[in-house]
Structure formats: structure tokens, C-alpha cells
Short mmCIF file of C-alpha atoms in Angstrom, two decimals:
data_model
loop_
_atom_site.label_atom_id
_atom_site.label_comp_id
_atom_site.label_asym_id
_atom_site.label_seq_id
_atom_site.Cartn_x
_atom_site.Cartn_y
_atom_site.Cartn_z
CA UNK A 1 -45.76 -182.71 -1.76
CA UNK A 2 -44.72 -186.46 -2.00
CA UNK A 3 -46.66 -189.10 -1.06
CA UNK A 4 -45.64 -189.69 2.09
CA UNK A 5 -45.49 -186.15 3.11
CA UNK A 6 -49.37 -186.30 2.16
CA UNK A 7 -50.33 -189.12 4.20
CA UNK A 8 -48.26 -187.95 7.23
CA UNK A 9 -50.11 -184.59 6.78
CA UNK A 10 -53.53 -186.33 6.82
CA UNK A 11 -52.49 -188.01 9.87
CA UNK A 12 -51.50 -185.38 11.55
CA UNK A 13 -55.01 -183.84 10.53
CA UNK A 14 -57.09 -187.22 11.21
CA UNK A 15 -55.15 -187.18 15.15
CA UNK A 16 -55.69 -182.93 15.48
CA UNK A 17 -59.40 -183.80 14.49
CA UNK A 18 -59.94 -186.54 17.22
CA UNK A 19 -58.23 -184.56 19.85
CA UNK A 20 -60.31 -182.07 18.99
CA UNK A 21 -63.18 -184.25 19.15
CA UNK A 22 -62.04 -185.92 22.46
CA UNK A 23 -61.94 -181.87 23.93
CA UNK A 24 -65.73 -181.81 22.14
CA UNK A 25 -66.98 -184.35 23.69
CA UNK A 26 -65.57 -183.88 26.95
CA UNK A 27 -67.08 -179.95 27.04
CA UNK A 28 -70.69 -182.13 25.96
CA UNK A 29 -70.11 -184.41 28.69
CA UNK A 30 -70.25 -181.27 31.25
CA UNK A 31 -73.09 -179.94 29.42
CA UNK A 32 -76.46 -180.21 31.69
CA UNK A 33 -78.11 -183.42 30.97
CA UNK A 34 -81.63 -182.68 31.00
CA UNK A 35 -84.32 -179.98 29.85
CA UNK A 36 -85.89 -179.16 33.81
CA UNK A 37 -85.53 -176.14 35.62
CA UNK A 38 -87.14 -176.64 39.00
CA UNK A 39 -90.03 -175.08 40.43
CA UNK A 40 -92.36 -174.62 44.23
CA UNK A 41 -95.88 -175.36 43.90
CA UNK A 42 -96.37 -173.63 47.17
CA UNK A 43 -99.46 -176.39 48.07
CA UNK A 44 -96.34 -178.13 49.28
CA UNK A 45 -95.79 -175.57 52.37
CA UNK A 46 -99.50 -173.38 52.37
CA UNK A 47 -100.43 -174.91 56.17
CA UNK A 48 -96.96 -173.41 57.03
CA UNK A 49 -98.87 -170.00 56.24
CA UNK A 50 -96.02 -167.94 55.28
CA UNK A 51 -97.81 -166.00 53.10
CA UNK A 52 -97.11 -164.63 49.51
CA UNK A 53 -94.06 -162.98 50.36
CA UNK A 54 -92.26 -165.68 52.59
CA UNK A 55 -93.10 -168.21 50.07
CA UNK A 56 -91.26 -166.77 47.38
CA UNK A 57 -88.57 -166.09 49.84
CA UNK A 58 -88.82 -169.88 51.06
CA UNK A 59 -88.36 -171.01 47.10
CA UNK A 60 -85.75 -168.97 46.39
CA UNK A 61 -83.41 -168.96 49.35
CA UNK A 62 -83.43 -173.40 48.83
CA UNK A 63 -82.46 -173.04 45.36
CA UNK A 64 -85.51 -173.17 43.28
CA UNK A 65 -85.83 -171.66 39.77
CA UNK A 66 -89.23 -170.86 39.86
CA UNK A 67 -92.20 -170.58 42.20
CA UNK A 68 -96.38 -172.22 41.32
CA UNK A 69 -98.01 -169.58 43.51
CA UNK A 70 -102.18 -169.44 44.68
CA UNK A 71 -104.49 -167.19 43.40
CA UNK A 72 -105.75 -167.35 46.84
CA UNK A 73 -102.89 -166.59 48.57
CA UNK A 74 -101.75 -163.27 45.84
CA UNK A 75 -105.40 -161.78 46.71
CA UNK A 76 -105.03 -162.28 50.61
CA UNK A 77 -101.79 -160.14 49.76
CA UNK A 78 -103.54 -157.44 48.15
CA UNK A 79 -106.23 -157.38 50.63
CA UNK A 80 -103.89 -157.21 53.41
CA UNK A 81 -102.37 -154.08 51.66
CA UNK A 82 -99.45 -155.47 49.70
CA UNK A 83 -99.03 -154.33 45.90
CA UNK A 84 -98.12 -156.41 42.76
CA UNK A 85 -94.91 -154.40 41.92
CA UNK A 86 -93.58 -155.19 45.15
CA UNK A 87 -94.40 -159.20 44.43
CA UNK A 88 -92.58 -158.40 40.75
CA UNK A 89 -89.31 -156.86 42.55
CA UNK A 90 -89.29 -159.34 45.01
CA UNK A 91 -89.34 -162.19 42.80
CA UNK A 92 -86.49 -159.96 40.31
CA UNK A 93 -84.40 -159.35 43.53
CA UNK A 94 -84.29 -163.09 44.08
CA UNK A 95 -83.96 -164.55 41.16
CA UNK A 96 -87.06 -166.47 40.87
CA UNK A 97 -89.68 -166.81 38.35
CA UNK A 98 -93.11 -166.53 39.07
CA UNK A 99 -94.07 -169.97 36.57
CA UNK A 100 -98.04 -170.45 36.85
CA UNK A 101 -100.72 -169.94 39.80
CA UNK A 102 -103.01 -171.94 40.48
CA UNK A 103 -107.10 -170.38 40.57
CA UNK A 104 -110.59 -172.23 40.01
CA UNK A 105 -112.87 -170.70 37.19
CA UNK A 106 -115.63 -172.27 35.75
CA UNK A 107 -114.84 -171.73 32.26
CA UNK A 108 -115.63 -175.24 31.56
CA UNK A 109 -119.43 -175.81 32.72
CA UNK A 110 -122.55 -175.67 30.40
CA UNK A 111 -124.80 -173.03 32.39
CA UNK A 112 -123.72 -169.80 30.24
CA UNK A 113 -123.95 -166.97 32.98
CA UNK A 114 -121.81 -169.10 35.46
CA UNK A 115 -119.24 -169.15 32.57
CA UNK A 116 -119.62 -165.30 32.01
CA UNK A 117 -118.68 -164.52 35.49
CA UNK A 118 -115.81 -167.52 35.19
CA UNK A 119 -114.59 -165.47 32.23
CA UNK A 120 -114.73 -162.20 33.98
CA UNK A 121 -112.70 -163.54 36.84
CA UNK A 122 -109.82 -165.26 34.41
CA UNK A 123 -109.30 -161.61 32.95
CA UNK A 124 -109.20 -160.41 36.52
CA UNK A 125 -106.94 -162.80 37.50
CA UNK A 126 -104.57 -162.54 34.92
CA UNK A 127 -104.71 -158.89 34.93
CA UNK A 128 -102.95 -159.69 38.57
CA UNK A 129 -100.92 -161.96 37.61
CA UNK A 130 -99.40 -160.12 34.39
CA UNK A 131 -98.80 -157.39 37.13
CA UNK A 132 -96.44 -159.68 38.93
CA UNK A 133 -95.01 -161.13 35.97
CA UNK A 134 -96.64 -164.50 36.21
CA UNK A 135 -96.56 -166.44 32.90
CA UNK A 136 -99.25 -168.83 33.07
CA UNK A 137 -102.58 -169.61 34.57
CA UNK A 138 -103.81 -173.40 35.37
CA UNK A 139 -107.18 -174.08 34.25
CA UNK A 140 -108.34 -177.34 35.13
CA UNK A 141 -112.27 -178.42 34.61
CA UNK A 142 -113.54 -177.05 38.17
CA UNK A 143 -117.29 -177.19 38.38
CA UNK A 144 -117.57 -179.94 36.43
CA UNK A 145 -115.93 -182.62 38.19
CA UNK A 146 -119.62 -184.49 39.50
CA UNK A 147 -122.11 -185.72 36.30
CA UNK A 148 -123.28 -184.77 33.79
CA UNK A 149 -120.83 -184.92 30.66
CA UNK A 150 -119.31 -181.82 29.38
CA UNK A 151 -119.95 -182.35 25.78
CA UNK A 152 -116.10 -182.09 24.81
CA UNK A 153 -116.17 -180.30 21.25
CA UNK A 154 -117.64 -177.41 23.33
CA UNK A 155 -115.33 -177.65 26.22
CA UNK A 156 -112.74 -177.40 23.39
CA UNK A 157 -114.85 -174.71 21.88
CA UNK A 158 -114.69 -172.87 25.55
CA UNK A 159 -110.86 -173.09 26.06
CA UNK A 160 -110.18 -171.49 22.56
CA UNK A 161 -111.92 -168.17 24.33
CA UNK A 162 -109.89 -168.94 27.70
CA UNK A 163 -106.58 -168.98 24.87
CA UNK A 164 -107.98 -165.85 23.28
CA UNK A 165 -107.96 -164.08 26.38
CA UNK A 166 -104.45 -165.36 27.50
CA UNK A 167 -103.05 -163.58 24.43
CA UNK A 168 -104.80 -160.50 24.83
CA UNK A 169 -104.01 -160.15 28.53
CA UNK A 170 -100.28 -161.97 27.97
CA UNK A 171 -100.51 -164.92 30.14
CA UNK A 172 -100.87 -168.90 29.40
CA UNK A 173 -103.85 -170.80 30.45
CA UNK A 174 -102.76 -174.30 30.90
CA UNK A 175 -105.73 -176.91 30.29
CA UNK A 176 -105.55 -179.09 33.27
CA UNK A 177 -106.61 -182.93 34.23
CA UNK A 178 -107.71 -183.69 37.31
CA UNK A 179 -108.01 -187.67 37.79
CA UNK A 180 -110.62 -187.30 39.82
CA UNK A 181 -112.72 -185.36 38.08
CA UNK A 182 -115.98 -186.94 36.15
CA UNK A 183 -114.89 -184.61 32.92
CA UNK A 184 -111.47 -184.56 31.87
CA UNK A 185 -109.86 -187.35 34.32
CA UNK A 186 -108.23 -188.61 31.10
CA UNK A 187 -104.78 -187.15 29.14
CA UNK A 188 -106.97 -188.36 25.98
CA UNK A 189 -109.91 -186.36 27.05
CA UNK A 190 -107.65 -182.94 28.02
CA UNK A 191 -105.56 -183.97 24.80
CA UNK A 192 -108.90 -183.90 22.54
CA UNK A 193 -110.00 -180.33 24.10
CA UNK A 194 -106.31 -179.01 23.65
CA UNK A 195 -106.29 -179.56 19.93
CA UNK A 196 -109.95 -179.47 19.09
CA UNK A 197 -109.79 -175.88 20.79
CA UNK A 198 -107.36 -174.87 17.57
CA UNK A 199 -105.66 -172.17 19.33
CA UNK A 200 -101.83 -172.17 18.76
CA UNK A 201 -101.33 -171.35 22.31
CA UNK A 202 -103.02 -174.58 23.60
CA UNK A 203 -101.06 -176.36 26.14
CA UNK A 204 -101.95 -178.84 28.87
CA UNK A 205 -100.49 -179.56 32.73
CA UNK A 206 -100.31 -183.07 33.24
CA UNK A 207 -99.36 -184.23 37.29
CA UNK A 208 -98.26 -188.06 38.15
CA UNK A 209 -100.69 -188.17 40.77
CA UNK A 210 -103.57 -187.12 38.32
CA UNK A 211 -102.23 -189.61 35.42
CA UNK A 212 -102.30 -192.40 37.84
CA UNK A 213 -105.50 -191.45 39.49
CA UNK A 214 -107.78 -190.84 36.56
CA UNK A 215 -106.54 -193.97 34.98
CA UNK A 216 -103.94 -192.90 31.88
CA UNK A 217 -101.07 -194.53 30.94
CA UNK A 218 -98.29 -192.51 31.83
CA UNK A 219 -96.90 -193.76 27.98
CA UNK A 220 -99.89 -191.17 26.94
CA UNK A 221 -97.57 -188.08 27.64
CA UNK A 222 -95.15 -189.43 24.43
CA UNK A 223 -98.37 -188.41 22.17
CA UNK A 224 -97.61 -184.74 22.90
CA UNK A 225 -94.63 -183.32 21.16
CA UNK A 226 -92.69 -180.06 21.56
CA UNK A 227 -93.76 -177.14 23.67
CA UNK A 228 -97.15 -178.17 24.36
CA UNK A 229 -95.93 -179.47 27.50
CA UNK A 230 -94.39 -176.42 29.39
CA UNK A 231 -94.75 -177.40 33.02
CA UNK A 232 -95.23 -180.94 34.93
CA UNK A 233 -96.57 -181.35 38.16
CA UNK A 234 -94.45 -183.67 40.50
CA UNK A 235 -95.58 -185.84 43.21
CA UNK A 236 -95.10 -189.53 43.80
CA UNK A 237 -97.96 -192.41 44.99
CA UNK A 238 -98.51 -195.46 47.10
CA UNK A 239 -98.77 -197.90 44.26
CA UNK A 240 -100.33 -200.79 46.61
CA UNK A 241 -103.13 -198.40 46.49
CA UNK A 242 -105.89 -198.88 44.14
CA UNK A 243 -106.55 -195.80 41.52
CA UNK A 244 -109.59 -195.25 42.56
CA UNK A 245 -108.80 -194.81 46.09
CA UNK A 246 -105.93 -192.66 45.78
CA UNK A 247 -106.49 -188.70 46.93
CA UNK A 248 -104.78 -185.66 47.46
CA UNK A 249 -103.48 -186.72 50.90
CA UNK A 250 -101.60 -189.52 49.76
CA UNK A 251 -99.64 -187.61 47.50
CA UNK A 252 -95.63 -188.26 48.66
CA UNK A 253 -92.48 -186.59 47.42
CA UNK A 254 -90.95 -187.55 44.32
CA UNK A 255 -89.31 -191.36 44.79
CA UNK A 256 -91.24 -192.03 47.61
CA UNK A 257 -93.60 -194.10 45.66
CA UNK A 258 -94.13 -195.90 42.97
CA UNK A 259 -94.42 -193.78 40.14
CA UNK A 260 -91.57 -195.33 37.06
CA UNK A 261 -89.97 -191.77 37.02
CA UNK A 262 -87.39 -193.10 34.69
CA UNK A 263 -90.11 -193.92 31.90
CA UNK A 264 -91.83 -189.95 32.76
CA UNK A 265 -89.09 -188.20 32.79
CA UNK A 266 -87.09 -189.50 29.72
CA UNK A 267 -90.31 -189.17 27.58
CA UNK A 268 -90.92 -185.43 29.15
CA UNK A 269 -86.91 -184.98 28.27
CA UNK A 270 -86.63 -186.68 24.96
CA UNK A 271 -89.32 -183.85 23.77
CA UNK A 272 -86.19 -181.19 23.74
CA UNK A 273 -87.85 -178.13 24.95
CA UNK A 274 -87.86 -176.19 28.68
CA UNK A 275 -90.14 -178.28 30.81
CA UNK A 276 -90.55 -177.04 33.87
CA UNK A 277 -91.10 -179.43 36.79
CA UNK A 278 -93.24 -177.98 39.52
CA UNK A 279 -93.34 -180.16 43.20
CA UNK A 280 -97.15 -180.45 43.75
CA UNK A 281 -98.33 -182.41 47.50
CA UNK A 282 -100.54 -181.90 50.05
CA UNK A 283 -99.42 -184.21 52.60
CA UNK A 284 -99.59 -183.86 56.16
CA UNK A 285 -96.13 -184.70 57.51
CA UNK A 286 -94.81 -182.39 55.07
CA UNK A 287 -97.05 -179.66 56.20
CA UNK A 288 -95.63 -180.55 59.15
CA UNK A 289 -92.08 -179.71 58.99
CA UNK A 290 -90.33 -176.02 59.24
CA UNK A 291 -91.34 -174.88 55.70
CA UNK A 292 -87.50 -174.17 54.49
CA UNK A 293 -87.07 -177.67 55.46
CA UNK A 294 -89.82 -179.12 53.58
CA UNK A 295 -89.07 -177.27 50.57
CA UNK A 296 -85.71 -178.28 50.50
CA UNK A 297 -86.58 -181.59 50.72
CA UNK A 298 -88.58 -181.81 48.11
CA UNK A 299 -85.63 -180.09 46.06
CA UNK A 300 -83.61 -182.66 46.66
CA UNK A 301 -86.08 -185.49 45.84
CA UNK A 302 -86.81 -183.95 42.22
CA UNK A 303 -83.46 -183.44 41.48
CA UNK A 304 -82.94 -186.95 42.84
CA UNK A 305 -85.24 -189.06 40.62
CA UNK A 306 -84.50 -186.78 37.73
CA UNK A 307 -80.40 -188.03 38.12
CA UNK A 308 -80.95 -191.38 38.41
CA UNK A 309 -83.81 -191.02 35.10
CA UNK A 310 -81.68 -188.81 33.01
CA UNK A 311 -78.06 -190.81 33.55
#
């Protein structure tokens, strides 16, 4: 081969490997854009009382990928008769994972028999919820939210046993900030338990509402890396309202408020792992509306702020 014939043949090669190229990064362009699936806390619709079963009919039939359900609400079920295969098959039938559920233990607090029984009733409770095929369990600091100070090498101390139970009974406890709460308001103090706890399951549920309201930066979430982050709770807030005045009520739908979504949700992204984002409110004009409506709503809000973040 000549010369020419060689440099005509490496053209030919250079222009196959940019067309091919061009088709590469054409199929990337169509590729999804972010890391979120989309999930119901069912808080959003519970004054709708639909119950367990119409809830997870309500998330699934608006398009949601997953459903937050209430401890509460499952054991109402199976008082009222129901049975936790039928909640698994329902949730199979429609397509719709059963992500977390929310319950209030008081594996956190200093007085040792109130944490026995709070122990006792996290097995319990995930015993239930591995039934349905529930994959995690929120456990936020209840019973210590008022004075005194949790000393916080033993709350970490405390959640390695809530972890150590999660793998033998095969669900995730999530370590949970509440902003409001005297001990662990802060992403630094739930951070500290997290890793001081040393389990390797360790993971913690941050919410906007309870970054803004306990005071964090919402630049704290970019100290987390990886998978340590599996769910986020979204909800949006008046930001002409101090902090410290903010409660559960005020909680609006996702670009309602104030909250820099674009700075959140690009941190929560750039981490490259599943996050799932879970629509946490309890506001009254959304309790308000027929519940399909309401959770389609708040559908399109997430997926909303998440587009116009993640361009």
C-alpha cells in the first residue's frame, strides 16, 4: 500500500470513527439524565385516609416508582384483618416498590429499659416490613428531641445495634435528622453518629425542609459520598420565613419555595448512585385535594425541579 492509499485509508477510518462517535453520542444524549427514581411518602395524602391498600394503588396508578409507607398505617391494616403477602402482591402486581416506612422508636434515648422495648419494637417492625418486602426503616432521634444532650459517641454506639439488627432481620435503618429536634437537628451531628456507629450499613435520610430548619447548609450533603445517601426527602419552604419558625405545616411541593434545588439536586446526582427521591409534606391544601390529584401533582413538581436542575 502506497502512500496515498494509506492516508486515504486512515481517513476513511478517522470519518467511520466520528460517525460512529456522532451515533455514540447521540444514543448518550437519549440516555436518562439523572440518578432519581421517584417515590410517595404517603404523609403527602394520609388525611385523604385511603388506607394501606389505596395508597399504594394511588402511587402506582400516577406513575410513581416507589411508595414511603407508615408504620401506623401497615398495623391499622393488619388489625383490620389484612395480611402482609397480600401488601407484597399488591405492590408486585403494580409495579411499585415498597422504599422505606416511616415508625418512631426510641432507640436513641439514654434511659436503658425505654431503649429495650424501642429495640424490641424495631425487630417487630421490620419483621413486618421484610414480610411486605419493604427495604428500609427511618430512624430518626424520637424521644429525644426536648433537652438534655444525647451524648453522641453513644448515640453512635446505639445505631451500630439498630444496623446490627437491620442485617439480621434484612432491612435498612436510615439514621434520620429532624431540624427541629434538640439532638441531631444538624447533617454534622447525624453525619458524626453515621460513621462513629462503624457499621458498613450506615446510611442517613436527609429532607430540605429538615436541612433548612435545623440550620445546615444544604452544601453539607457534598460531604457524603456514594451510597450512603439512598433516599432524599422532598419538600420545598417559604424562604421569607425565619428557620426557626418554619414547621411541618409550611412544608410546600417541590418549586414552590425557595429551596436552590439546582445546587441539591446536582450534588445528590453528581454522587452516581440510585438516589431515591421520596415527596415528604404535610400541608393542608394538599390534604385537601382528591388524593390521585394531589399525588400527581406532586409527581409533576419533582420531576419538574429535577429537569430544570439536571439540564
Amino acid at each position: 500500500m502506497n502512500r496515498r492509499n494509506v492516508i486515504k485509508s486512515g481517513l476513511a477510518g478517522a470519518a467511520a470513527f466520528a460517525a460512529g462517535s456522532q451515533v455514540g453520542f447521540a444514543k448518550e444524549a437519549k440516555k436518562k439524565k439523572h440518578n432519581f427514581s421517584f417515590c410517595l411518602n404517603t404523609s403527602t395524602i394520609m388525611r385523604q385516609n385511603l388506607g394501606l391498600m389505596g395508597e399504594i394503588e394511588t402511587a402506582a396508578k400516577v406513575g410513581y416508582n416507589g411508595i414511603e409507607i407508615w408504620m401506623r398505617t401497615l398495623q391499622q391494616y393488619l388489625k383490620d384483618g389484612g395480611k402482609t403477602a397480600d401488601v407484597r402482591k399488591k405492590a408486585e402486581d403494580l409495579g411499585i416498590v415498597i422504599e422505606d416506612s416511616i415508625g418512631f422508636a426510641a432507640w436513641i434515648v439514654d434511659n436503658d429499659e425505654e431503649r429495650g422495648k424501642a429495640m424490641d419494637q424495631i425487630k417487630m417492625e421490620m419483621d413486618l416490613l421484610a414480610q411486605i418486602g419493604c427495604k428500609r426503616i427511618a430512624a430518626p432521634p424520637f424521644g429525644a428531641t426536648n433537652p438534655p444532650d444525647i451524648d453522641l459517641r453513644k448515640a453512635a454506639e446505639r445505631f451500630h445495634e439498630v444496623c446490627e439488627l437491620g442485617k439480621e432481620m434484612g432491612v435498612l435503618p436510615q439514621l434520620e435528622l429532624w431540624g427541629f429536634s434538640h439532638n441531631l437537628h444538624l447533617f454534622g451531628e447525624t453525619l458524626f453518629v453515621a460513621a462513629e456507629s462503624g457499621h458498613p450499613d450506615a446510611v442517613i435520610l436527609p429532607d430540605v425542609y429538615h436541612l433548612r430548619r435545623g440550620g445546615s447548609p444544604f452544601e453539607a450533603l457534598e460531604m457524603i459520598n456514594s451510597s450512603k445517601i439512598q433516599m432524599f426527602h422532598m419538600n420545598d419552604y417559604p424562604g421569607s420565613t425565619p428557620k426557626a419558625d418554619l414547621t411541618d405545616g409550611m412544608r410546600v411541593l417541590p418549586g414552590d419555595g425557595d429551596a436552590p434545588f439546582g445546587e441539591i439536586l446536582n450534588t445528590l446526582n453528581d454522587k452516581g448512585v440510585p438516589i431515591v427521591l421520596s415527596l415528604e409534606i404535610f400541608n393542608e391544601d394538599v390534604w385537601k385535594m382528591d388524593a390521585s390529584e394531589a399525588a400527581a401533582l406532586g409527581l409533576k413538581k419533582m420531576k419538574e425541579v429535577v429537569a430544570k436542575a439536571i439540564a
